[in-house]
Amino acid sequence: MVLLAGLPASIGCNAQTDSEFQQPSSELVALLGATDFVIGENRIPFAIYTQEQKFVPNATVEAQFFKILGSELVPKFTRAAVYRQVEASKDHVHSSEKKHSHTVEHGIYTLDQVLLDESGFWAVQLDVTYGGTESVDQTTMNLEVRASTLAIGVGELAPPSENPVDLGTSALGEISTMVTPVLEFYDSTIAGELEQNNPFVVAFASPAFCVSRMCGPVMDIVAAVHKNYDGPA
């Protein structure tokens, strides 16, 4: 299997609108993990943090969706969020310079099979119960829904990109922000793999520029998969 590190993804941003639904004062902040939403069925990933920038895991989250029409909020429906825990292997170096790997737990919330029936701007109010209490805190997210997706759709052909390769270890810093780059991630182009009809994975991540739970751990997970399944698929 060939794994290629790709371009940085735009992640963790709420839609900005002239009629943006103003978030009430809250101890919590919600960060979107995607920005491309379309009319039809969507999956909405997000993370929840405290004002002290501490991630909130395993919370009970009820999402209320509103369509924004000027200054008016039109209630649409509610949906329960699912918390999805992800484990990744990360190398750790002791002061003795002895290196070993340990498991790091990450997580993300998703709202699955969300049917958005109109383009335009939407608001999502999150009712969050966490920390072993029965009290409910609230935070909000804003979505921009488009008539068609900006991303490549399921079943569409991937563009034959000529990504930078073969720069050698001394020049990897020009195309990779991994602390310890995996050389095999940068020895093939997407165009070349498509031409040879090889199975491969493209990771869109920028580990040094986005260190949150949304995209910071992505390359750690990809590197662990590469280590376990290195070689032809």
PDB file of N, CA and C in Angstrom, residues 111-186:
ATOM      1  N   LEU A 111     -22.572  14.225  13.950  1.00  0.00           N
ATOM      2  CA  LEU A 111     -24.007  14.211  13.732  1.00  0.00           C
ATOM      3  C   LEU A 111     -24.218  13.494  12.402  1.00  0.00           C
ATOM      4  N   ASP A 112     -24.793  12.309  12.438  1.00  0.00           N
ATOM      5  CA  ASP A 112     -24.851  11.450  11.266  1.00  0.00           C
ATOM      6  C   ASP A 112     -26.191  11.548  10.542  1.00  0.00           C
ATOM      7  N   GLN A 113     -26.134  11.382   9.218  1.00  0.00           N
ATOM      8  CA  GLN A 113     -27.334  11.343   8.371  1.00  0.00           C
ATOM      9  C   GLN A 113     -28.248  12.548   8.628  1.00  0.00           C
ATOM     10  N   VAL A 114     -27.624  13.728   8.609  1.00  0.00           N
ATOM     11  CA  VAL A 114     -28.366  14.968   8.826  1.00  0.00           C
ATOM     12  C   VAL A 114     -28.873  15.471   7.476  1.00  0.00           C
ATOM     13  N   LEU A 115     -30.185  15.559   7.319  1.00  0.00           N
ATOM     14  CA  LEU A 115     -30.788  15.998   6.064  1.00  0.00           C
ATOM     15  C   LEU A 115     -30.995  17.508   6.096  1.00  0.00           C
ATOM     16  N   LEU A 116     -30.186  18.236   5.312  1.00  0.00           N
ATOM     17  CA  LEU A 116     -30.293  19.686   5.187  1.00  0.00           C
ATOM     18  C   LEU A 116     -30.995  19.970   3.867  1.00  0.00           C
ATOM     19  N   ASP A 117     -32.195  20.537   3.942  1.00  0.00           N
ATOM     20  CA  ASP A 117     -33.047  20.619   2.748  1.00  0.00           C
ATOM     21  C   ASP A 117     -33.022  21.964   2.045  1.00  0.00           C
ATOM     22  N   GLU A 118     -32.235  22.920   2.557  1.00  0.00           N
ATOM     23  CA  GLU A 118     -32.164  24.242   1.932  1.00  0.00           C
ATOM     24  C   GLU A 118     -30.728  24.741   1.935  1.00  0.00           C
ATOM     25  N   SER A 119     -30.349  25.442   0.874  1.00  0.00           N
ATOM     26  CA  SER A 119     -29.040  26.093   0.874  1.00  0.00           C
ATOM     27  C   SER A 119     -29.130  27.364   1.706  1.00  0.00           C
ATOM     28  N   GLY A 120     -27.967  27.900   2.052  1.00  0.00           N
ATOM     29  CA  GLY A 120     -27.931  29.107   2.873  1.00  0.00           C
ATOM     30  C   GLY A 120     -27.263  28.829   4.205  1.00  0.00           C
ATOM     31  N   PHE A 121     -27.554  29.682   5.176  1.00  0.00           N
ATOM     32  CA  PHE A 121     -26.878  29.580   6.469  1.00  0.00           C
ATOM     33  C   PHE A 121     -27.795  28.961   7.519  1.00  0.00           C
ATOM     34  N   TRP A 122     -27.194  28.053   8.295  1.00  0.00           N
ATOM     35  CA  TRP A 122     -27.894  27.348   9.353  1.00  0.00           C
ATOM     36  C   TRP A 122     -27.166  27.572  10.679  1.00  0.00           C
ATOM     37  N   ALA A 123     -27.915  27.468  11.768  1.00  0.00           N
ATOM     38  CA  ALA A 123     -27.326  27.501  13.106  1.00  0.00           C
ATOM     39  C   ALA A 123     -27.642  26.187  13.805  1.00  0.00           C
ATOM     40  N   VAL A 124     -26.688  25.703  14.586  1.00  0.00           N
ATOM     41  CA  VAL A 124     -26.868  24.470  15.346  1.00  0.00           C
ATOM     42  C   VAL A 124     -26.571  24.769  16.810  1.00  0.00           C
ATOM     43  N   GLN A 125     -27.594  24.660  17.641  1.00  0.00           N
ATOM     44  CA  GLN A 125     -27.410  24.845  19.074  1.00  0.00           C
ATOM     45  C   GLN A 125     -27.152  23.492  19.718  1.00  0.00           C
ATOM     46  N   LEU A 126     -26.059  23.387  20.472  1.00  0.00           N
ATOM     47  CA  LEU A 126     -25.681  22.135  21.122  1.00  0.00           C
ATOM     48  C   LEU A 126     -25.994  22.221  22.612  1.00  0.00           C
ATOM     49  N   ASP A 127     -26.830  21.303  23.087  1.00  0.00           N
ATOM     50  CA  ASP A 127     -27.094  21.163  24.517  1.00  0.00           C
ATOM     51  C   ASP A 127     -26.188  20.053  25.033  1.00  0.00           C
ATOM     52  N   VAL A 128     -25.254  20.417  25.905  1.00  0.00           N
ATOM     53  CA  VAL A 128     -24.172  19.514  26.287  1.00  0.00           C
ATOM     54  C   VAL A 128     -24.240  19.203  27.774  1.00  0.00           C
ATOM     55  N   THR A 129     -24.248  17.904  28.091  1.00  0.00           N
ATOM     56  CA  THR A 129     -24.165  17.444  29.473  1.00  0.00           C
ATOM     57  C   THR A 129     -22.856  16.677  29.626  1.00  0.00           C
ATOM     58  N   TYR A 130     -22.012  17.089  30.571  1.00  0.00           N
ATOM     59  CA  TYR A 130     -20.692  16.465  30.679  1.00  0.00           C
ATOM     60  C   TYR A 130     -20.163  16.604  32.101  1.00  0.00           C
ATOM     61  N   GLY A 131     -19.044  15.921  32.338  1.00  0.00           N
ATOM     62  CA  GLY A 131     -18.352  16.052  33.618  1.00  0.00           C
ATOM     63  C   GLY A 131     -19.061  15.403  34.791  1.00  0.00           C
ATOM     64  N   GLY A 132     -19.954  14.446  34.516  1.00  0.00           N
ATOM     65  CA  GLY A 132     -20.616  13.752  35.609  1.00  0.00           C
ATOM     66  C   GLY A 132     -21.715  14.545  36.283  1.00  0.00           C
ATOM     67  N   THR A 133     -22.153  15.640  35.694  1.00  0.00           N
ATOM     68  CA  THR A 133     -23.222  16.456  36.257  1.00  0.00           C
ATOM     69  C   THR A 133     -24.475  16.321  35.394  1.00  0.00           C
ATOM     70  N   GLU A 134     -25.596  16.803  35.927  1.00  0.00           N
ATOM     71  CA  GLU A 134     -26.837  16.780  35.162  1.00  0.00           C
ATOM     72  C   GLU A 134     -27.158  18.147  34.559  1.00  0.00           C
ATOM     73  N   SER A 135     -26.302  19.136  34.824  1.00  0.00           N
ATOM     74  CA  SER A 135     -26.536  20.468  34.274  1.00  0.00           C
ATOM     75  C   SER A 135     -26.206  20.488  32.786  1.00  0.00           C
ATOM     76  N   VAL A 136     -26.933  21.313  32.027  1.00  0.00           N
ATOM     77  CA  VAL A 136     -26.767  21.407  30.581  1.00  0.00           C
ATOM     78  C   VAL A 136     -26.134  22.744  30.224  1.00  0.00           C
ATOM     79  N   ASP A 137     -25.032  22.681  29.483  1.00  0.00           N
ATOM     80  CA  ASP A 137     -24.408  23.890  28.953  1.00  0.00           C
ATOM     81  C   ASP A 137     -24.717  23.954  27.462  1.00  0.00           C
ATOM     82  N   GLN A 138     -24.654  25.153  26.911  1.00  0.00           N
ATOM     83  CA  GLN A 138     -24.988  25.334  25.499  1.00  0.00           C
ATOM     84  C   GLN A 138     -23.865  26.039  24.761  1.00  0.00           C
ATOM     85  N   THR A 139     -23.701  25.657  23.502  1.00  0.00           N
ATOM     86  CA  THR A 139     -22.811  26.350  22.589  1.00  0.00           C
ATOM     87  C   THR A 139     -23.389  26.194  21.194  1.00  0.00           C
ATOM     88  N   THR A 140     -22.903  26.945  20.221  1.00  0.00           N
ATOM     89  CA  THR A 140     -23.488  26.909  18.888  1.00  0.00           C
ATOM     90  C   THR A 140     -22.432  26.777  17.804  1.00  0.00           C
ATOM     91  N   MET A 141     -22.881  26.317  16.634  1.00  0.00           N
ATOM     92  CA  MET A 141     -22.063  26.265  15.426  1.00  0.00           C
ATOM     93  C   MET A 141     -22.878  26.878  14.302  1.00  0.00           C
ATOM     94  N   ASN A 142     -22.201  27.431  13.296  1.00  0.00           N
ATOM     95  CA  ASN A 142     -22.857  27.976  12.118  1.00  0.00           C
ATOM     96  C   ASN A 142     -22.396  27.236  10.879  1.00  0.00           C
ATOM     97  N   LEU A 143     -23.347  26.843  10.024  1.00  0.00           N
ATOM     98  CA  LEU A 143     -23.047  26.096   8.814  1.00  0.00           C
ATOM     99  C   LEU A 143     -23.464  26.882   7.582  1.00  0.00           C
ATOM    100  N   GLU A 144     -22.682  26.771   6.522  1.00  0.00           N
ATOM    101  CA  GLU A 144     -23.103  27.251   5.208  1.00  0.00           C
ATOM    102  C   GLU A 144     -23.400  26.039   4.347  1.00  0.00           C
ATOM    103  N   VAL A 145     -24.628  25.931   3.861  1.00  0.00           N
ATOM    104  CA  VAL A 145     -25.065  24.806   3.041  1.00  0.00           C
ATOM    105  C   VAL A 145     -25.128  25.252   1.587  1.00  0.00           C
ATOM    106  N   ARG A 146     -24.461  24.509   0.699  1.00  0.00           N
ATOM    107  CA  ARG A 146     -24.415  24.849  -0.730  1.00  0.00           C
ATOM    108  C   ARG A 146     -25.285  23.883  -1.533  1.00  0.00           C
ATOM    109  N   ALA A 147     -25.596  24.297  -2.755  1.00  0.00           N
ATOM    110  CA  ALA A 147     -26.407  23.450  -3.637  1.00  0.00           C
ATOM    111  C   ALA A 147     -25.615  22.246  -4.132  1.00  0.00           C
ATOM    112  N   SER A 148     -24.285  22.385  -4.255  1.00  0.00           N
ATOM    113  CA  SER A 148     -23.434  21.276  -4.705  1.00  0.00           C
ATOM    114  C   SER A 148     -22.125  21.314  -3.940  1.00  0.00           C
ATOM    115  N   THR A 149     -21.476  20.164  -3.853  1.00  0.00           N
ATOM    116  CA  THR A 149     -20.257  20.041  -3.058  1.00  0.00           C
ATOM    117  C   THR A 149     -19.050  20.664  -3.760  1.00  0.00           C
ATOM    118  N   LEU A 150     -18.095  21.125  -2.977  1.00  0.00           N
ATOM    119  CA  LEU A 150     -16.827  21.615  -3.504  1.00  0.00           C
ATOM    120  C   LEU A 150     -15.798  20.493  -3.609  1.00  0.00           C
ATOM    121  N   ALA A 151     -16.072  19.386  -2.920  1.00  0.00           N
ATOM    122  CA  ALA A 151     -15.121  18.275  -2.871  1.00  0.00           C
ATOM    123  C   ALA A 151     -15.413  17.262  -3.970  1.00  0.00           C
ATOM    124  N   ILE A 152     -14.482  16.332  -4.143  1.00  0.00           N
ATOM    125  CA  ILE A 152     -14.673  15.228  -5.076  1.00  0.00           C
ATOM    126  C   ILE A 152     -15.730  14.299  -4.509  1.00  0.00           C
ATOM    127  N   GLY A 153     -16.711  13.941  -5.300  1.00  0.00           N
ATOM    128  CA  GLY A 153     -17.791  13.087  -4.841  1.00  0.00           C
ATOM    129  C   GLY A 153     -17.445  11.615  -4.902  1.00  0.00           C
ATOM    130  N   VAL A 154     -18.243  10.818  -4.211  1.00  0.00           N
ATOM    131  CA  VAL A 154     -18.062   9.353  -4.233  1.00  0.00           C
ATOM    132  C   VAL A 154     -18.248   8.853  -5.666  1.00  0.00           C
ATOM    133  N   GLY A 155     -17.263   8.096  -6.160  1.00  0.00           N
ATOM    134  CA  GLY A 155     -17.335   7.551  -7.507  1.00  0.00           C
ATOM    135  C   GLY A 155     -16.714   8.439  -8.570  1.00  0.00           C
ATOM    136  N   GLU A 156     -16.364   9.687  -8.217  1.00  0.00           N
ATOM    137  CA  GLU A 156     -15.725  10.576  -9.185  1.00  0.00           C
ATOM    138  C   GLU A 156     -14.228  10.280  -9.260  1.00  0.00           C
ATOM    139  N   LEU A 157     -13.622  10.593 -10.391  1.00  0.00           N
ATOM    140  CA  LEU A 157     -12.202  10.346 -10.579  1.00  0.00           C
ATOM    141  C   LEU A 157     -11.370  11.348  -9.787  1.00  0.00           C
ATOM    142  N   ALA A 158     -10.319  10.849  -9.142  1.00  0.00           N
ATOM    143  CA  ALA A 158      -9.392  11.726  -8.431  1.00  0.00           C
ATOM    144  C   ALA A 158      -8.524  12.475  -9.434  1.00  0.00           C
ATOM    145  N   PRO A 159      -8.260  13.776  -9.222  1.00  0.00           N
ATOM    146  CA  PRO A 159      -7.392  14.516 -10.146  1.00  0.00           C
ATOM    147  C   PRO A 159      -5.962  13.972 -10.085  1.00  0.00           C
ATOM    148  N   PRO A 160      -5.309  13.766 -11.225  1.00  0.00           N
ATOM    149  CA  PRO A 160      -3.959  13.184 -11.257  1.00  0.00           C
ATOM    150  C   PRO A 160      -2.899  14.213 -10.854  1.00  0.00           C
ATOM    151  N   SER A 161      -2.785  14.462  -9.568  1.00  0.00           N
ATOM    152  CA  SER A 161      -1.885  15.507  -9.062  1.00  0.00           C
ATOM    153  C   SER A 161      -0.424  15.082  -9.153  1.00  0.00           C
ATOM    154  N   GLU A 162       0.422  16.059  -9.457  1.00  0.00           N
ATOM    155  CA  GLU A 162       1.877  15.842  -9.485  1.00  0.00           C
ATOM    156  C   GLU A 162       2.467  16.446  -8.209  1.00  0.00           C
ATOM    157  N   ASN A 163       2.251  15.778  -7.084  1.00  0.00           N
ATOM    158  CA  ASN A 163       2.749  16.282  -5.806  1.00  0.00           C
ATOM    159  C   ASN A 163       4.270  16.149  -5.724  1.00  0.00           C
ATOM    160  N   PRO A 164       4.952  17.018  -4.960  1.00  0.00           N
ATOM    161  CA  PRO A 164       6.423  16.992  -4.866  1.00  0.00           C
ATOM    162  C   PRO A 164       6.928  15.676  -4.284  1.00  0.00           C
ATOM    163  N   VAL A 165       7.975  15.115  -4.893  1.00  0.00           N
ATOM    164  CA  VAL A 165       8.568  13.864  -4.427  1.00  0.00           C
ATOM    165  C   VAL A 165      10.074  13.910  -4.642  1.00  0.00           C
ATOM    166  N   ASP A 166      10.752  12.874  -4.120  1.00  0.00           N
ATOM    167  CA  ASP A 166      12.187  12.644  -4.375  1.00  0.00           C
ATOM    168  C   ASP A 166      13.056  13.850  -4.040  1.00  0.00           C
ATOM    169  N   LEU A 167      12.744  14.513  -2.925  1.00  0.00           N
ATOM    170  CA  LEU A 167      13.577  15.643  -2.528  1.00  0.00           C
ATOM    171  C   LEU A 167      14.729  15.231  -1.628  1.00  0.00           C
ATOM    172  N   GLY A 168      14.703  13.991  -1.136  1.00  0.00           N
ATOM    173  CA  GLY A 168      15.755  13.542  -0.233  1.00  0.00           C
ATOM    174  C   GLY A 168      15.473  13.988   1.191  1.00  0.00           C
ATOM    175  N   THR A 169      16.099  13.324   2.153  1.00  0.00           N
ATOM    176  CA  THR A 169      15.822  13.593   3.563  1.00  0.00           C
ATOM    177  C   THR A 169      16.152  15.028   3.959  1.00  0.00           C
ATOM    178  N   SER A 170      17.161  15.638   3.369  1.00  0.00           N
ATOM    179  CA  SER A 170      17.571  16.990   3.754  1.00  0.00           C
ATOM    180  C   SER A 170      16.563  18.041   3.332  1.00  0.00           C
ATOM    181  N   ALA A 171      15.710  17.729   2.356  1.00  0.00           N
ATOM    182  CA  ALA A 171      14.756  18.705   1.843  1.00  0.00           C
ATOM    183  C   ALA A 171      13.309  18.375   2.185  1.00  0.00           C
ATOM    184  N   LEU A 172      13.085  17.339   2.997  1.00  0.00           N
ATOM    185  CA  LEU A 172      11.720  16.955   3.315  1.00  0.00           C
ATOM    186  C   LEU A 172      10.966  18.064   4.052  1.00  0.00           C
ATOM    187  N   GLY A 173      11.699  18.905   4.769  1.00  0.00           N
ATOM    188  CA  GLY A 173      11.072  20.004   5.491  1.00  0.00           C
ATOM    189  C   GLY A 173      10.358  20.976   4.576  1.00  0.00           C
ATOM    190  N   GLU A 174      10.686  20.962   3.281  1.00  0.00           N
ATOM    191  CA  GLU A 174      10.029  21.856   2.335  1.00  0.00           C
ATOM    192  C   GLU A 174       8.606  21.402   2.011  1.00  0.00           C
ATOM    193  N   ILE A 175       8.303  20.121   2.200  1.00  0.00           N
ATOM    194  CA  ILE A 175       6.976  19.624   1.843  1.00  0.00           C
ATOM    195  C   ILE A 175       6.281  18.896   2.980  1.00  0.00           C
ATOM    196  N   SER A 176       6.960  18.689   4.113  1.00  0.00           N
ATOM    197  CA  SER A 176       6.362  17.967   5.223  1.00  0.00           C
ATOM    198  C   SER A 176       6.601  18.711   6.527  1.00  0.00           C
ATOM    199  N   THR A 177       5.567  18.748   7.392  1.00  0.00           N
ATOM    200  CA  THR A 177       5.720  19.349   8.713  1.00  0.00           C
ATOM    201  C   THR A 177       5.657  18.288   9.808  1.00  0.00           C
ATOM    202  N   MET A 178       5.749  17.002   9.429  1.00  0.00           N
ATOM    203  CA  MET A 178       5.826  15.943  10.432  1.00  0.00           C
ATOM    204  C   MET A 178       7.136  16.066  11.203  1.00  0.00           C
ATOM    205  N   VAL A 179       7.100  15.803  12.511  1.00  0.00           N
ATOM    206  CA  VAL A 179       8.321  15.842  13.317  1.00  0.00           C
ATOM    207  C   VAL A 179       9.305  14.793  12.820  1.00  0.00           C
ATOM    208  N   THR A 180       8.799  13.597  12.544  1.00  0.00           N
ATOM    209  CA  THR A 180       9.611  12.520  11.971  1.00  0.00           C
ATOM    210  C   THR A 180       8.928  12.043  10.698  1.00  0.00           C
ATOM    211  N   PRO A 181       9.234  12.647   9.558  1.00  0.00           N
ATOM    212  CA  PRO A 181       8.562  12.273   8.308  1.00  0.00           C
ATOM    213  C   PRO A 181       8.807  10.816   7.933  1.00  0.00           C
ATOM    214  N   VAL A 182       7.797  10.186   7.375  1.00  0.00           N
ATOM    215  CA  VAL A 182       7.917   8.825   6.861  1.00  0.00           C
ATOM    216  C   VAL A 182       8.292   8.940   5.392  1.00  0.00           C
ATOM    217  N   LEU A 183       9.484   8.494   5.025  1.00  0.00           N
ATOM    218  CA  LEU A 183      10.017   8.718   3.679  1.00  0.00           C
ATOM    219  C   LEU A 183       9.105   8.157   2.596  1.00  0.00           C
ATOM    220  N   GLU A 184       8.465   7.007   2.876  1.00  0.00           N
ATOM    221  CA  GLU A 184       7.626   6.376   1.860  1.00  0.00           C
ATOM    222  C   GLU A 184       6.397   7.216   1.508  1.00  0.00           C
ATOM    223  N   PHE A 185       6.033   8.174   2.361  1.00  0.00           N
ATOM    224  CA  PHE A 185       4.881   9.031   2.060  1.00  0.00           C
ATOM    225  C   PHE A 185       5.169   9.988   0.909  1.00  0.00           C
ATOM    226  N   TYR A 186       6.446  10.137   0.567  1.00  0.00           N
ATOM    227  CA  TYR A 186       6.839  11.175  -0.393  1.00  0.00           C
ATOM    228  C   TYR A 186       7.623  10.612  -1.578  1.00  0.00           C
TER     229      TYR A 186
END
